[in-house]
Coordinates of C-alpha atoms in Angstrom, one line a residue:
M329 CA 29.2 -6.1 -32.9
S330 CA 26.9 -9.1 -33.9
I331 CA 23.3 -8.5 -33.9
D332 CA 21.0 -11.1 -32.3
S333 CA 18.2 -13.0 -34.7
L334 CA 14.7 -12.3 -33.4
E335 CA 14.5 -16.1 -33.1
D336 CA 17.8 -16.2 -30.8
I337 CA 15.9 -13.4 -29.0
E338 CA 12.8 -15.0 -28.3
R339 CA 14.7 -18.4 -27.4
F340 CA 16.4 -16.4 -24.4
F341 CA 13.0 -14.7 -23.4
R342 CA 11.2 -18.1 -23.2
T343 CA 14.2 -19.8 -21.4
G344 CA 14.3 -16.8 -19.0
Q345 CA 10.4 -17.0 -18.4
E346 CA 10.8 -20.7 -17.6
W347 CA 13.7 -20.3 -15.5
L348 CA 11.7 -17.7 -13.3
K349 CA 8.5 -19.7 -13.1
K350 CA 11.0 -22.4 -11.5
R351 CA 12.4 -20.1 -9.3
H352 CA 9.0 -19.2 -7.9
G353 CA 8.5 -22.6 -7.5
E354 CA 11.5 -23.0 -5.5
G355 CA 10.3 -20.3 -3.0
A356 CA 12.2 -17.4 -4.6
S357 CA 10.9 -14.1 -2.9
G358 CA 8.6 -11.5 -4.6
A359 CA 11.2 -8.9 -4.8
E360 CA 13.6 -11.4 -6.3
M361 CA 10.8 -12.0 -9.3
G362 CA 10.2 -8.8 -9.8
Q363 CA 13.8 -7.8 -10.3
G364 CA 14.4 -11.0 -12.1
R365 CA 11.8 -10.4 -14.7
S366 CA 12.6 -6.9 -15.2
A367 CA 16.4 -7.9 -15.7
L368 CA 14.9 -10.2 -18.3
M369 CA 13.0 -7.5 -20.1
D370 CA 16.1 -5.3 -20.0
N371 CA 18.2 -7.6 -21.8
V372 CA 15.1 -8.4 -24.4
L373 CA 14.7 -4.9 -25.2
R374 CA 18.4 -3.9 -25.5
R375 CA 18.9 -6.3 -27.9
L376 CA 15.8 -5.6 -29.9
W377 CA 16.8 -1.6 -29.6
K378 CA 20.5 -3.0 -31.2
R379 CA 18.5 -4.6 -34.3
A380 CA 16.3 -1.3 -34.5
S381 CA 19.0 1.1 -34.2
R382 CA 21.4 -0.3 -36.8
A383 CA 20.2 1.4 -39.8
P384 CA 23.1 2.4 -42.1
G385 CA 24.4 6.1 -41.0
E386 CA 23.2 6.0 -37.6
K387 CA 25.0 5.8 -34.3
E388 CA 24.2 2.4 -32.4
S389 CA 22.7 4.0 -29.6
G390 CA 20.3 6.3 -31.6
E391 CA 21.6 9.7 -30.7
G392 CA 18.9 12.3 -29.3
V393 CA 16.8 9.0 -28.8
A394 CA 16.4 6.9 -25.5
L395 CA 14.0 3.9 -24.5
L396 CA 12.5 4.3 -20.9
A397 CA 11.0 1.6 -18.6
M398 CA 8.1 3.0 -16.9
G399 CA 5.7 1.9 -14.0
G400 CA 6.1 -1.2 -12.1
Y401 CA 8.8 -2.0 -14.9
G402 CA 10.7 1.2 -14.4
R403 CA 10.4 0.3 -10.6
E404 CA 11.8 -3.2 -11.3
E405 CA 8.8 -4.7 -10.1
L406 CA 7.3 -6.9 -12.7
N407 CA 5.0 -9.7 -11.9
P408 CA 4.8 -12.8 -14.4
F409 CA 2.0 -11.1 -16.3
S410 CA 2.6 -7.4 -15.8
D411 CA 2.2 -5.0 -18.6
I412 CA 5.3 -3.6 -20.1
D413 CA 5.3 0.2 -20.2
L414 CA 7.7 2.1 -22.4
F415 CA 8.5 5.6 -23.1
L416 CA 10.3 6.4 -26.4
L417 CA 12.0 9.8 -25.9
H418 CA 13.3 11.6 -28.6
L419 CA 14.7 15.5 -28.6
P420 CA 12.9 18.1 -31.1
G421 CA 14.2 17.1 -34.4
K422 CA 15.2 13.5 -33.8
G423 CA 11.8 11.9 -34.3
K424 CA 12.2 10.9 -37.7
D425 CA 12.0 7.3 -38.7
L426 CA 10.7 6.4 -34.9
E427 CA 7.9 4.5 -36.5
S428 CA 10.2 2.0 -37.9
W429 CA 12.0 1.7 -34.5
V430 CA 8.7 1.2 -32.5
K431 CA 7.5 -1.4 -35.2
N432 CA 11.0 -3.5 -35.0
I433 CA 10.7 -3.1 -31.0
L434 CA 7.1 -3.6 -30.3
H435 CA 5.7 -6.0 -32.9
P436 CA 8.1 -9.0 -31.6
L437 CA 7.0 -8.4 -27.9
W438 CA 3.2 -8.7 -29.0
D439 CA 3.8 -11.7 -31.0
W440 CA 5.6 -13.3 -28.0
G441 CA 2.4 -12.7 -26.2
L442 CA 3.0 -9.5 -24.0
T443 CA 1.0 -6.6 -23.2
V444 CA 3.0 -3.9 -23.9
G445 CA 2.1 0.0 -23.6
Y446 CA 4.0 2.6 -24.9
T447 CA 4.2 6.8 -25.7
V448 CA 6.6 8.5 -28.2
Q449 CA 6.9 12.0 -27.1
T450 CA 9.6 15.0 -26.8
P451 CA 10.3 16.1 -23.1
K452 CA 8.1 19.1 -23.6
E453 CA 5.2 17.0 -24.7
S454 CA 5.9 14.5 -22.0
W455 CA 5.6 17.3 -19.4
R456 CA 2.5 18.8 -20.8
A457 CA 0.7 15.3 -21.1
A458 CA 1.6 14.3 -17.3
Q459 CA 0.4 17.8 -16.3
K460 CA -3.3 16.7 -17.6
E461 CA -3.1 12.9 -16.4
L462 CA -2.1 12.2 -13.1
D463 CA -1.8 8.2 -13.8
L464 CA 0.9 9.5 -16.4
L465 CA 2.8 12.0 -14.2
L466 CA 3.1 9.0 -11.6
S467 CA 4.1 6.6 -14.8
F468 CA 6.8 9.2 -15.6
L469 CA 8.0 9.3 -12.2
D470 CA 9.2 5.7 -12.2
A471 CA 10.8 6.2 -15.5
R472 CA 14.0 4.3 -15.8
W473 CA 16.8 4.6 -18.7
M474 CA 16.8 1.3 -20.6
A475 CA 18.9 2.1 -24.0
G476 CA 19.8 5.0 -26.5
D477 CA 20.9 8.1 -25.8
K478 CA 21.6 8.5 -21.9
G479 CA 22.5 11.9 -21.8
A480 CA 18.8 12.7 -23.2
F481 CA 17.3 10.9 -20.5
L482 CA 19.3 12.6 -17.6
R483 CA 18.2 15.9 -19.3
W484 CA 14.5 14.9 -19.3
E485 CA 14.8 13.8 -15.8
E486 CA 16.2 16.8 -14.9
E487 CA 13.7 19.0 -16.3
F488 CA 10.8 16.9 -15.2
S489 CA 12.0 16.6 -11.3
R490 CA 12.2 20.6 -12.0
G491 CA 8.7 20.8 -13.1
L492 CA 7.5 19.0 -10.1
K493 CA 9.2 21.3 -7.9
G494 CA 7.3 24.2 -9.2
G495 CA 5.3 24.5 -5.9
R496 CA 2.6 21.7 -6.7
E497 CA 4.2 19.3 -4.8
R498 CA 1.7 19.3 -1.9
E499 CA -1.4 19.7 -4.4
T500 CA -0.2 16.5 -6.4
I501 CA 0.6 14.7 -3.4
L502 CA -3.3 15.3 -2.1
Q503 CA -4.3 14.2 -6.0
I504 CA -2.6 10.9 -5.2
Q505 CA -4.5 10.6 -1.7
Q506 CA -7.8 11.2 -3.1
S507 CA -7.2 9.1 -5.7
A508 CA -6.4 6.4 -3.4
E509 CA -9.3 7.0 -1.4
S510 CA -11.5 6.4 -4.3
R511 CA -10.1 3.3 -5.3
H512 CA -10.7 2.0 -2.0
K513 CA -14.4 2.9 -1.9
K514 CA -14.6 1.5 -5.5
L515 CA -13.2 -2.1 -4.2
G516 CA -15.0 -2.1 -0.6
D517 CA -13.2 0.4 1.4
S518 CA -11.6 -2.2 3.8
V519 CA -8.8 -4.4 3.7
F520 CA -11.2 -7.4 4.8
V521 CA -13.2 -8.1 1.9
L522 CA -14.1 -12.0 1.0
E523 CA -12.3 -11.6 -2.4
P524 CA -9.2 -9.0 -2.0
E525 CA -7.7 -7.4 -5.0
V526 CA -4.0 -7.8 -4.5
K527 CA -3.2 -4.7 -6.3
D528 CA -5.5 -2.2 -6.3
G529 CA -7.8 -3.0 -3.1
K530 CA -7.3 -1.5 0.4
G531 CA -4.0 -2.7 1.7
G532 CA -2.8 -3.8 -1.8
L533 CA 0.5 -2.9 -3.8
R534 CA -1.2 0.4 -5.1
D535 CA -1.2 1.7 -1.4
Y536 CA 2.3 1.1 -1.4
H537 CA 3.1 2.4 -4.8
A538 CA 1.2 5.7 -3.5
A539 CA 3.3 6.3 -1.0
F540 CA 6.6 5.9 -2.6
W541 CA 5.0 8.4 -5.4
A542 CA 4.4 11.1 -2.7
A543 CA 8.1 10.4 -1.1
K544 CA 9.8 10.6 -4.6
I545 CA 7.7 14.1 -4.9
K546 CA 8.6 15.3 -1.7
F547 CA 12.1 14.3 -1.2
S548 CA 13.3 13.3 -4.7
L549 CA 13.8 9.8 -3.9
R550 CA 15.3 7.2 -6.2
S551 CA 14.6 3.8 -4.0
A552 CA 11.8 2.7 -1.8
R553 CA 14.7 2.0 0.6
Q554 CA 15.5 5.7 1.0
M555 CA 12.1 6.1 2.7
A556 CA 13.7 4.8 6.0
E557 CA 16.9 6.7 5.3
Q558 CA 14.9 9.8 5.0
G559 CA 13.0 9.1 8.3
L560 CA 9.7 8.2 6.9
L561 CA 9.9 4.8 8.5
S562 CA 12.0 3.7 11.1
E563 CA 14.5 0.6 10.5
K564 CA 12.2 -1.7 12.3
E565 CA 9.2 -0.7 10.1
W566 CA 11.1 -0.5 7.0
E567 CA 11.8 -4.4 7.7
T568 CA 8.2 -4.8 8.5
Y569 CA 7.2 -3.2 5.3
S570 CA 9.4 -5.0 2.9
Q571 CA 8.1 -8.2 4.6
A572 CA 4.5 -7.4 3.9
L573 CA 5.0 -6.3 0.3
D574 CA 7.3 -9.3 -0.5
F575 CA 4.4 -11.5 0.9
L576 CA 1.9 -9.7 -1.6
W577 CA 4.3 -9.8 -4.3
R578 CA 4.6 -13.8 -3.9
V579 CA 0.7 -14.0 -3.8
R580 CA 0.2 -12.0 -7.0
N581 CA 3.1 -13.8 -8.9
H582 CA 1.3 -17.1 -8.1
L583 CA -2.3 -15.8 -9.0
H584 CA -0.7 -14.8 -12.5
Y585 CA 1.0 -18.4 -12.8
L586 CA -2.2 -20.1 -11.9
H587 CA -4.5 -18.3 -14.2
G588 CA -1.5 -17.9 -17.0
R589 CA -2.5 -14.3 -17.4
R590 CA -2.6 -11.2 -15.5
E591 CA -5.3 -11.8 -12.2
D592 CA -5.1 -9.8 -9.1
R593 CA -8.3 -10.9 -7.6
L594 CA -7.8 -13.3 -4.8
S595 CA -10.9 -15.1 -5.5
F596 CA -12.8 -17.6 -3.1
E597 CA -12.3 -20.5 -5.7
D598 CA -8.5 -19.6 -5.6
Q599 CA -7.8 -19.2 -1.8
T600 CA -7.4 -22.9 -1.1
T601 CA -5.2 -23.4 -3.9
L602 CA -2.9 -20.8 -2.9
A603 CA -2.7 -21.7 0.4
Q604 CA -1.3 -25.1 -0.4
V605 CA 1.2 -23.6 -3.1
L606 CA 2.5 -21.1 -0.7
G607 CA 3.3 -23.8 2.0
Y608 CA 0.0 -23.9 4.3
R609 CA 0.0 -28.1 4.5
G610 CA -1.5 -28.9 7.5
E611 CA -3.8 -31.8 7.7
D612 CA -7.2 -29.9 7.5
P613 CA -7.1 -28.0 4.3
L614 CA -10.0 -25.5 5.9
R615 CA -7.8 -24.4 8.7
N616 CA -4.5 -24.0 6.0
T617 CA -6.8 -21.6 4.3
E618 CA -7.8 -19.7 7.1
S619 CA -4.3 -19.5 8.4
F620 CA -3.2 -18.1 4.6
L621 CA -5.9 -15.6 4.9
K622 CA -5.0 -14.4 8.2
D623 CA -1.7 -13.8 7.4
Y624 CA -2.7 -12.1 4.0
F625 CA -4.8 -9.9 5.8
H626 CA -2.3 -9.1 8.6
Q627 CA 0.3 -8.3 6.1
A628 CA -2.1 -6.3 4.0
L629 CA -3.3 -4.4 6.7
R630 CA 0.2 -3.5 7.5
V631 CA 0.9 -2.0 4.1
H632 CA -2.1 -0.1 4.2
H633 CA -1.4 1.4 7.5
L634 CA 2.5 2.1 6.8
S635 CA 1.6 3.4 3.3
W636 CA -1.2 5.7 4.8
N637 CA 1.4 7.3 7.5
I638 CA 3.9 7.8 4.7
L639 CA 1.6 9.6 2.7
E640 CA 0.5 11.9 5.6
K641 CA 4.2 12.6 6.2
C642 CA 4.8 13.7 2.7
L643 CA 1.8 16.2 3.1
D644 CA 3.6 17.8 6.3
E645 CA 5.8 20.2 6.1
V646 CA 8.9 20.0 8.4
L647 CA 10.8 16.9 9.5
S648 CA 13.2 17.4 12.7
S649 CA 16.7 16.3 13.1
A650 CA 15.4 13.8 15.5
R651 CA 13.0 12.4 12.6
T652 CA 9.9 13.1 14.4
W653 CA 7.1 15.0 12.5
W654 CA 6.2 18.2 13.9
R655 CA 2.9 20.3 13.0
K656 CA 3.0 24.2 12.4
A657 CA 2.1 25.9 15.7
A658 CA -1.6 25.4 16.6
P659 CA -3.4 25.8 19.9
E660 CA -3.4 23.1 22.5
I661 CA -6.8 21.4 22.8
A662 CA -5.7 19.7 25.9
P663 CA -2.8 19.8 27.8
G664 CA 0.0 17.8 25.6
F665 CA -2.3 17.8 22.4
L666 CA -3.0 20.0 19.4
L667 CA -5.1 19.4 16.3
Y668 CA -3.0 19.5 13.1
H669 CA -4.9 19.3 9.7
G670 CA -7.9 17.9 11.8
R671 CA -6.0 15.0 13.4
L672 CA -4.9 14.4 16.8
A673 CA -1.1 15.4 17.2
L674 CA 1.3 15.4 20.3
T675 CA 3.4 18.5 21.5
D676 CA 6.0 16.1 23.1
S677 CA 6.7 13.2 21.7
D678 CA 8.5 11.6 25.0
S679 CA 5.2 12.3 27.1
F680 CA 4.3 8.7 26.9
D681 CA 7.8 7.7 28.1
R682 CA 7.6 10.0 30.9
N683 CA 4.0 8.9 31.9
P684 CA 2.4 6.1 30.0
F685 CA -1.0 6.7 31.3
Q686 CA -0.9 9.7 29.1
I687 CA -2.1 7.6 26.2
W688 CA -5.7 7.3 27.7
K689 CA -6.0 11.4 27.3
A690 CA -5.4 11.0 23.8
F691 CA -8.3 8.2 23.4
D692 CA -10.4 10.7 25.6
I693 CA -9.9 13.6 23.6
I694 CA -11.0 11.1 20.2
H695 CA -14.0 9.7 22.2
R696 CA -15.4 13.4 23.2
H697 CA -14.6 15.0 19.4
G698 CA -14.4 12.2 17.2
M699 CA -11.3 13.0 15.2
E700 CA -8.8 10.5 13.9
L701 CA -5.0 10.5 15.2
S702 CA -2.3 12.1 13.1
A703 CA 0.2 9.6 11.4
G704 CA 2.9 10.9 13.8
L705 CA 0.8 10.0 16.9
Q706 CA -0.4 6.6 15.6
E707 CA 3.5 5.8 15.0
I708 CA 4.4 6.9 18.7
I709 CA 1.6 5.0 20.2
A710 CA 2.5 1.7 17.9
Q711 CA 6.4 2.4 19.1
K712 CA 5.3 2.9 22.9
L713 CA 3.4 -0.6 23.1
G714 CA 5.9 -2.3 25.4
L715 CA 5.2 0.5 28.0
M716 CA 1.7 -1.2 28.1
N717 CA 2.8 -4.0 30.7
E718 CA 0.7 -6.0 33.1
R719 CA 0.8 -3.0 35.6
F720 CA -0.6 -0.8 33.0
R721 CA -3.4 -3.0 32.1
S722 CA -4.7 -3.7 35.6
S723 CA -4.2 -0.4 37.1
P724 CA -7.5 1.2 38.2
E725 CA -6.7 4.2 36.0
S726 CA -6.6 1.9 32.8
I727 CA -9.8 0.0 33.8
R728 CA -11.7 3.1 34.6
S729 CA -10.5 4.7 31.5
F730 CA -11.6 1.6 29.1
L731 CA -14.7 1.2 30.7
S732 CA -15.8 5.3 30.5
Y733 CA -15.7 4.6 26.4
F734 CA -18.6 2.4 26.8
E735 CA -20.6 3.9 29.7
Q736 CA -20.3 7.6 28.5
P737 CA -21.8 9.2 25.1
G738 CA -19.2 9.7 22.6
H739 CA -17.3 8.3 19.6
L740 CA -16.8 4.6 21.0
Y741 CA -16.1 3.3 17.6
R742 CA -13.8 5.7 16.5
V743 CA -11.6 4.9 19.8
L744 CA -11.6 1.4 19.1
E745 CA -10.6 1.7 15.5
E746 CA -7.5 3.8 16.7
M747 CA -6.7 1.2 19.2
Y748 CA -7.1 -1.6 16.7
E749 CA -5.0 0.3 14.1
T750 CA -2.1 1.1 16.3
G751 CA -2.0 -2.4 17.9
F752 CA -3.2 -1.1 21.3
L753 CA -6.3 -3.2 21.9
R754 CA -4.3 -6.4 21.4
R755 CA -1.9 -5.2 23.9
F756 CA -4.4 -4.1 26.5
L757 CA -6.6 -6.9 25.9
P758 CA -4.3 -10.0 25.1
E759 CA -7.1 -12.1 24.2
F760 CA -7.6 -10.0 21.0
E761 CA -4.2 -11.3 19.6
R762 CA -5.5 -15.0 19.3
V763 CA -8.2 -13.5 16.9
H764 CA -6.4 -11.1 15.0
C765 CA -7.2 -11.2 11.4
H766 CA -8.7 -14.8 12.2
I767 CA -10.6 -16.0 9.3
Q768 CA -13.8 -18.2 9.4
Y769 CA -13.6 -19.7 5.9
D770 CA -17.1 -19.6 4.1
R771 CA -18.9 -17.1 1.8
Y772 CA -21.0 -15.7 5.1
H773 CA -18.3 -14.4 7.3
L774 CA -17.0 -11.4 5.6
Y775 CA -14.6 -10.0 8.2
P776 CA -12.1 -11.6 10.4
V777 CA -13.2 -12.2 14.0
D778 CA -11.8 -9.1 15.6
V779 CA -12.9 -6.8 12.8
H780 CA -16.2 -8.2 13.3
S781 CA -16.4 -7.5 16.7
L782 CA -15.7 -3.6 16.1
Y783 CA -18.3 -3.5 13.5
A784 CA -20.7 -5.1 15.6
V785 CA -20.0 -2.3 18.7
Q786 CA -20.3 0.4 15.8
E787 CA -23.7 -1.0 14.8
L788 CA -25.1 -1.0 18.5
E789 CA -23.6 2.6 18.9
A790 CA -25.5 3.7 15.6
L791 CA -28.7 1.9 17.2
E792 CA -28.1 4.0 20.5
R793 CA -28.1 7.2 19.0
K794 CA -31.3 9.4 18.4
N795 CA -30.0 11.8 15.8
G796 CA -29.1 9.7 13.3
P797 CA -31.0 7.9 10.3
R798 CA -33.6 5.4 11.4
P799 CA -33.5 2.5 9.5
W800 CA -34.1 -0.2 11.9
P801 CA -36.7 1.1 13.8
L802 CA -37.5 -2.4 15.5
F803 CA -34.0 -2.8 16.8
E804 CA -34.0 0.8 17.9
Q805 CA -36.7 0.0 20.2
L806 CA -35.3 -3.1 21.5
M807 CA -31.9 -1.0 22.3
R808 CA -34.2 1.4 24.1
E809 CA -35.2 -1.3 26.3
I810 CA -31.9 -2.8 27.4
E811 CA -31.4 -2.1 30.7
D812 CA -27.4 -1.9 30.7
P813 CA -26.4 -0.5 27.1
P814 CA -22.6 -0.3 28.1
L815 CA -22.6 -3.8 29.2
L816 CA -24.0 -5.0 25.7
K817 CA -21.3 -2.8 23.9
L818 CA -18.7 -4.5 25.9
A819 CA -19.9 -8.0 25.3
A820 CA -20.2 -7.2 21.7
L821 CA -16.8 -6.6 21.7
L822 CA -15.7 -9.5 23.3
H823 CA -18.2 -12.0 22.1

């Protein structure tokens, strides 16, 4: 079989790059672009592999040696200027002359301007390295055969999977969650920041990666779509998740094309440009940018919530046949509710169907004790929002319960935060739908209108408490002089 020249391979690569850029301009989905660039690199690397393995006396496949794609490349989610991560796997005793193979495969890629990372290891070496470095372990989780000895890859994959199943699954998933929390804190610990990081920020693509890694470890999944098949997401949630991810991928693709390099920060200066390119083309450029950012934050919020729920579920032990996540036996802290891993959970997932007003009991417990909702209970509330109709909203019980959180001492902000994250707040107060993720586009309004309102309540609640730090003595004095603090907090929510 003929071997392509480097000039032919480069020409093929350049032509493919231009075609992908054209497809992006024509509105190709983020998923299509990620798969398209991955397929292009597969073709390029296999041609380079063929050139590297043509030495006399060697099988063309390279017996005992395999080339694997790792990370985003392994997941087939390459953005235009994403790094190309490769793993040259070789069985013991098959590592001779690999230096020339590496040179023949990698040097052309570097010459063509690609950022390529690589590792050359035996199966045992890779497992030892993965145990020491979480990022490397996660990159191996995404490994995909590219070229060479497929049997060697399959044996490595089986051994690697067996190592993961050695009783450390929960510990590794906890490390993934803790790493995500640390990453969030470094980048503002909020979905709503002035210049969001599309990949690593809260609600960014890395949250999805963390959820997918956890699902792979827990259930040996091979594709993201299997998260719905496994019951980690409902079909409706999977559709929502896919759409949100695709939106973020398109934003990231255009940031890369706009800068001609890897760029994942949606800077203030780039926001108006991206709004126009991505189809926000009304008469008022300012409104267009605000609409784009509203959609961005809305989708990022979805990615974060669904990813975090998947992580929480992967930390749970049992999945019922009804695809409802049950907690281990624990004493009820109130009729119908129990505490599981410090979060509020339901004992009966159908209780809201029988009595929608039971949802107020959940918020009452949060108001008294300040814990968070479990992932399962968050999911149930989000699924049951259709029960919160006009009759529910206008009933004396609902009005009395809602106002009581403002009137009585407790954890008001925690209640409002859980209402917001499940969508309950927008359902109960329909006026909030209009300002959900609504941005005022300038450098002074850091948060969307609805989040700003919640934070205003949080600040008033902090001023009202007598046992916390005292950084604002004048404001605390003024707060004590207010005749009706509950009304002020309600006004802050609705202002």
